[in-house]
Short mmCIF file of C-alpha atoms in Angstrom, two decimals:
data_model
loop_
_atom_site.label_atom_id
_atom_site.label_comp_id
_atom_site.label_asym_id
_atom_site.label_seq_id
_atom_site.Cartn_x
_atom_site.Cartn_y
_atom_site.Cartn_z
CA MET K 1 -102.79 -150.54 -106.46
CA LEU K 2 -101.04 -149.47 -109.65
CA SER K 3 -100.67 -153.04 -111.01
CA SER K 4 -104.35 -153.43 -111.38
CA THR K 5 -104.62 -150.14 -113.23
CA MET K 6 -101.90 -151.36 -115.61
CA LYS K 7 -103.83 -154.56 -116.25
CA ILE K 8 -106.89 -152.50 -117.15
CA ILE K 9 -104.93 -150.34 -119.54
CA ILE K 10 -103.35 -153.51 -121.26
CA LYS K 11 -106.88 -154.94 -121.60
CA VAL K 12 -108.30 -151.81 -123.28
CA ILE K 13 -105.37 -151.58 -125.63
CA ASN K 14 -106.00 -155.23 -126.64
CA LEU K 15 -109.66 -154.30 -127.35
CA ILE K 16 -108.64 -151.31 -129.41
CA ARG K 17 -106.02 -153.32 -131.32
CA GLY K 18 -108.57 -156.12 -131.97
CA GLY K 19 -111.50 -153.92 -133.06
CA ASN K 20 -111.79 -153.01 -136.75
CA ARG K 21 -114.15 -150.14 -135.89
CA SER K 22 -111.48 -148.59 -133.66
CA LEU K 23 -109.19 -148.46 -136.71
CA SER K 24 -111.40 -145.94 -138.37
CA HIS K 25 -110.77 -143.45 -135.59
CA LYS K 26 -107.79 -141.21 -136.70
CA LYS K 27 -106.55 -140.74 -133.12
CA PHE K 28 -106.48 -144.58 -132.50
CA GLN K 29 -104.72 -145.05 -135.80
CA ALA K 30 -101.94 -142.73 -134.70
CA PHE K 31 -101.88 -144.24 -131.23
CA LEU K 32 -101.58 -147.84 -132.59
CA GLN K 33 -99.02 -146.87 -135.14
CA ASP K 34 -96.67 -145.61 -132.43
CA GLU K 35 -93.48 -147.63 -132.95
CA ASN K 36 -93.06 -147.69 -129.20
CA LEU K 37 -96.37 -149.26 -128.47
CA CYS K 38 -95.87 -152.56 -126.57
CA LEU K 39 -98.29 -152.07 -123.76
CA TYR K 40 -100.66 -154.81 -124.95
CA ASN K 41 -98.37 -157.21 -123.16
CA ASP K 42 -96.48 -157.15 -119.93
CA VAL K 43 -93.03 -156.80 -121.48
CA ASN K 44 -90.82 -153.66 -120.79
CA TRP K 45 -93.71 -151.21 -120.14
CA LEU K 46 -91.42 -149.15 -117.96
CA SER K 47 -89.90 -147.55 -120.96
CA ARG K 48 -93.18 -146.63 -122.51
CA GLY K 49 -94.00 -143.41 -120.72
CA GLU K 50 -94.97 -141.55 -123.95
CA THR K 51 -97.52 -144.21 -124.92
CA LEU K 52 -99.04 -144.26 -121.47
CA LYS K 53 -99.37 -140.36 -121.75
CA LYS K 54 -101.01 -140.70 -125.11
CA PHE K 55 -103.46 -143.36 -123.53
CA PHE K 56 -104.24 -140.76 -120.76
CA ASN K 57 -104.85 -138.06 -123.31
CA LEU K 58 -107.21 -140.28 -125.18
CA ARG K 59 -109.14 -141.43 -122.15
CA GLU K 60 -112.45 -139.67 -123.21
CA ASP K 61 -112.16 -141.12 -126.83
CA ILE K 62 -111.51 -144.50 -125.26
CA LEU K 63 -114.52 -144.32 -123.15
CA GLU K 64 -116.64 -143.38 -126.11
CA PHE K 65 -115.21 -146.32 -128.08
CA LEU K 66 -115.97 -148.77 -125.29
CA GLN K 67 -119.50 -147.42 -124.91
CA ASN K 68 -120.37 -147.39 -128.63
CA LYS K 69 -117.97 -149.41 -130.83
CA ALA K 70 -116.41 -152.22 -128.83
CA ASN K 71 -117.11 -155.71 -129.96
CA THR K 72 -117.58 -157.09 -126.48
CA ASN K 73 -119.32 -156.17 -123.26
CA THR K 74 -117.12 -153.65 -121.60
CA LYS K 75 -119.33 -152.20 -118.93
CA ASP K 76 -117.09 -153.13 -116.13
CA ILE K 77 -114.18 -151.27 -117.88
CA GLN K 78 -116.41 -148.38 -118.73
CA GLU K 79 -117.15 -147.73 -115.02
CA ASN K 80 -113.30 -147.52 -114.34
CA PHE K 81 -113.14 -144.65 -116.69
CA LYS K 82 -115.84 -142.77 -114.81
CA GLU K 83 -114.24 -143.38 -111.23
CA ILE K 84 -112.02 -140.81 -109.73
CA LYS K 85 -109.97 -143.65 -108.08
CA PHE K 86 -109.00 -145.22 -111.57
CA LEU K 87 -108.48 -141.83 -113.26
CA SER K 88 -106.14 -140.60 -110.41
CA GLU K 89 -104.25 -143.96 -110.44
CA LEU K 90 -103.95 -143.78 -114.27
CA ALA K 91 -102.71 -140.07 -114.08
CA PHE K 92 -100.14 -140.88 -111.36
CA LEU K 93 -98.90 -143.92 -113.26
CA VAL K 94 -98.38 -141.74 -116.35
CA ASP K 95 -96.37 -139.15 -114.38
CA ILE K 96 -94.16 -141.51 -112.42
CA THR K 97 -93.51 -143.61 -115.43
CA CYS K 98 -92.39 -140.62 -117.49
CA HIS K 99 -90.01 -139.70 -114.60
CA LEU K 100 -88.60 -143.25 -114.49
CA ASN K 101 -88.41 -143.42 -118.31
CA HIS K 102 -86.34 -140.16 -118.30
CA LEU K 103 -83.91 -141.78 -115.80
CA ASN K 104 -83.90 -144.95 -117.94
CA SER K 105 -82.91 -142.88 -121.01
CA GLN K 106 -80.11 -141.14 -119.21
CA LEU K 107 -78.63 -144.39 -117.78
CA GLN K 108 -78.62 -146.02 -121.32
CA GLU K 109 -76.85 -143.17 -123.12
CA GLN K 110 -73.39 -144.11 -124.36
CA ASN K 111 -69.97 -142.90 -123.11
CA HIS K 112 -71.01 -142.21 -119.49
CA THR K 113 -68.45 -142.49 -116.67
CA ILE K 114 -69.40 -144.18 -113.32
CA SER K 115 -69.53 -140.73 -111.88
CA ASP K 116 -72.23 -139.63 -114.36
CA LEU K 117 -74.26 -142.79 -113.60
CA THR K 118 -74.22 -142.35 -109.86
CA GLY K 119 -74.99 -138.77 -110.45
CA TYR K 120 -78.23 -139.56 -112.28
CA ILE K 121 -79.24 -142.10 -109.51
CA ASN K 122 -78.62 -139.61 -106.78
CA VAL K 123 -80.46 -136.82 -108.54
CA PHE K 124 -83.54 -139.13 -108.97
CA GLN K 125 -83.51 -140.17 -105.33
CA ASN K 126 -83.42 -136.47 -104.49
CA LYS K 127 -86.43 -135.99 -106.74
CA LEU K 128 -88.22 -138.83 -105.04
CA LYS K 129 -87.80 -137.10 -101.72
CA LEU K 130 -89.06 -133.88 -103.24
CA PHE K 131 -92.13 -135.63 -104.77
CA ILE K 132 -93.00 -137.19 -101.45
CA ILE K 133 -92.93 -133.74 -99.74
CA GLU K 134 -94.91 -132.09 -102.57
CA LEU K 135 -97.68 -134.73 -102.36
CA GLU K 136 -97.96 -134.07 -98.68
CA ILE K 137 -99.32 -130.62 -99.61
CA ASN K 138 -101.04 -131.75 -102.88
CA GLU K 139 -98.54 -129.88 -104.93
CA LEU K 140 -98.72 -131.47 -108.43
CA TYR K 141 -96.53 -129.32 -110.54
CA HIS K 142 -94.19 -132.18 -111.36
CA PHE K 143 -97.13 -134.50 -112.00
CA PRO K 144 -98.92 -132.82 -114.91
CA SER K 145 -101.42 -135.54 -115.69
CA SER K 146 -102.36 -135.80 -111.98
CA GLU K 147 -102.71 -132.00 -111.87
CA LYS K 148 -105.15 -132.25 -114.77
CA ILE K 149 -107.29 -134.76 -112.89
CA ALA K 150 -107.20 -132.68 -109.69
CA LYS K 151 -108.44 -129.62 -111.58
CA CYS K 152 -111.46 -131.59 -112.88
CA HIS K 153 -112.17 -133.31 -109.57
CA SER K 154 -111.74 -131.12 -106.48
CA ASN K 155 -112.20 -134.11 -104.09
CA VAL K 156 -109.39 -136.27 -105.47
CA ASN K 157 -106.58 -136.84 -103.03
CA PHE K 158 -103.13 -137.60 -104.38
CA LEU K 159 -101.61 -138.06 -100.89
CA ILE K 160 -102.22 -141.82 -101.20
CA PHE K 161 -99.55 -141.97 -103.83
CA GLN K 162 -96.83 -141.22 -101.23
CA LEU K 163 -96.76 -144.94 -100.50
CA PRO K 164 -95.71 -146.14 -103.94
CA LEU K 165 -93.13 -143.44 -104.03
CA VAL K 166 -91.69 -144.48 -100.71
CA GLU K 167 -91.68 -147.97 -102.04
CA ILE K 168 -89.77 -146.82 -105.14
CA GLN K 169 -87.38 -144.94 -102.87
CA LYS K 170 -86.78 -148.21 -100.76
CA GLN K 171 -86.14 -150.22 -104.01
CA PHE K 172 -83.58 -147.61 -105.28
CA HIS K 173 -81.83 -147.67 -101.83
CA ARG K 174 -81.53 -151.50 -102.01
CA CYS K 175 -80.44 -151.69 -105.52
CA PHE K 176 -77.89 -148.81 -105.39
CA LYS K 177 -76.70 -148.94 -101.80
CA ASP K 178 -73.21 -149.99 -103.01
CA PHE K 179 -72.90 -146.57 -104.76
CA ASP K 180 -72.37 -145.01 -101.28
CA LEU K 181 -69.25 -146.95 -100.90
CA LEU K 182 -67.89 -145.26 -103.97
CA LYS K 183 -68.81 -141.67 -102.78
CA ASN K 184 -65.25 -140.65 -101.53
CA ASP K 185 -63.51 -142.12 -104.49
CA LEU K 186 -65.95 -140.37 -106.95
CA GLN K 187 -65.46 -137.08 -105.11
CA ILE K 188 -61.74 -137.23 -105.86
CA PHE K 189 -62.46 -137.79 -109.42
CA ASN K 190 -65.07 -135.06 -109.68
CA ASN K 191 -63.21 -132.38 -107.88
CA PRO K 192 -59.46 -133.36 -107.39
CA LYS K 193 -58.68 -129.66 -106.80
CA GLY K 194 -60.51 -129.85 -103.54
CA TYR K 195 -58.14 -132.49 -102.07
CA VAL K 196 -54.87 -132.00 -100.23
CA ILE K 197 -52.52 -134.63 -101.84
CA ASN K 198 -50.51 -135.60 -98.89
CA GLU K 199 -53.66 -136.40 -96.95
CA GLN K 200 -54.84 -139.07 -99.44
CA GLU K 201 -54.01 -142.70 -99.29
CA ILE K 202 -50.37 -143.07 -100.48
CA ALA K 203 -51.33 -145.34 -103.43
CA TYR K 204 -53.48 -142.57 -104.89
CA ARG K 205 -51.31 -139.58 -104.38
CA LEU K 206 -49.60 -139.52 -107.69
CA GLU K 207 -52.92 -140.06 -109.52
CA VAL K 208 -54.45 -137.12 -107.60
CA CYS K 209 -51.38 -135.08 -108.86
CA ASN K 210 -52.20 -136.06 -112.37
CA LEU K 211 -55.87 -135.27 -111.93
CA GLN K 212 -55.23 -131.86 -110.44
CA ALA K 213 -53.04 -130.89 -113.43
CA ASP K 214 -55.25 -132.43 -116.07
CA PRO K 215 -56.09 -129.68 -118.65
CA LEU K 216 -59.42 -131.15 -119.59
CA LEU K 217 -60.58 -131.28 -115.96
CA LEU K 218 -59.27 -127.80 -115.32
CA LYS K 219 -61.12 -126.52 -118.42
CA SER K 220 -64.41 -128.19 -117.45
CA LYS K 221 -64.32 -126.70 -113.98
CA GLN K 222 -63.77 -123.24 -115.54
CA ILE K 223 -67.03 -123.73 -117.68
#
């Protein structure tokens, strides 16, 4: 579903990049000068949420370009920009990519502990559960691009996008299932004061003593 939409986006960007007349369009100039723009190929598009968002915001200008200034016949692509199906898929792709991009940025930050990283993953998995529930009732607050399309087209149904969300959920579970094995150990690290020392495995008891008396941990809990 979304892969075909992504192919159309890449094709359109290639057309814009290759057309001299598109370069006279100030909005396209700014779009193409974006240092993060690499959607014209299939490499690393996951981290390009902002570029996808700009593409979505330029959708009407892009349609006008395809109709009047493109160097090749683009009637088939033009039809996509007029169809609710394509517009809703584009909007959803923008929104979910932005959410994934935010997670990606968090995971790439430096000086994180394993506790921080597992926390980010767990939070995102909780978000996926929430998103699936919200789409059930067509609540699009956390999908702003989709919400724009829904306001313009009353008959659009975003419930169909529960399926890709469920698939993402399954992929996260497969990729990070080992994190569940660390849950108890991380709990001791995150909240050592909540553990009775003599109830822990004997090899860890002295370390728990140290953690419970660590001034930095005590200070962070007070904050």
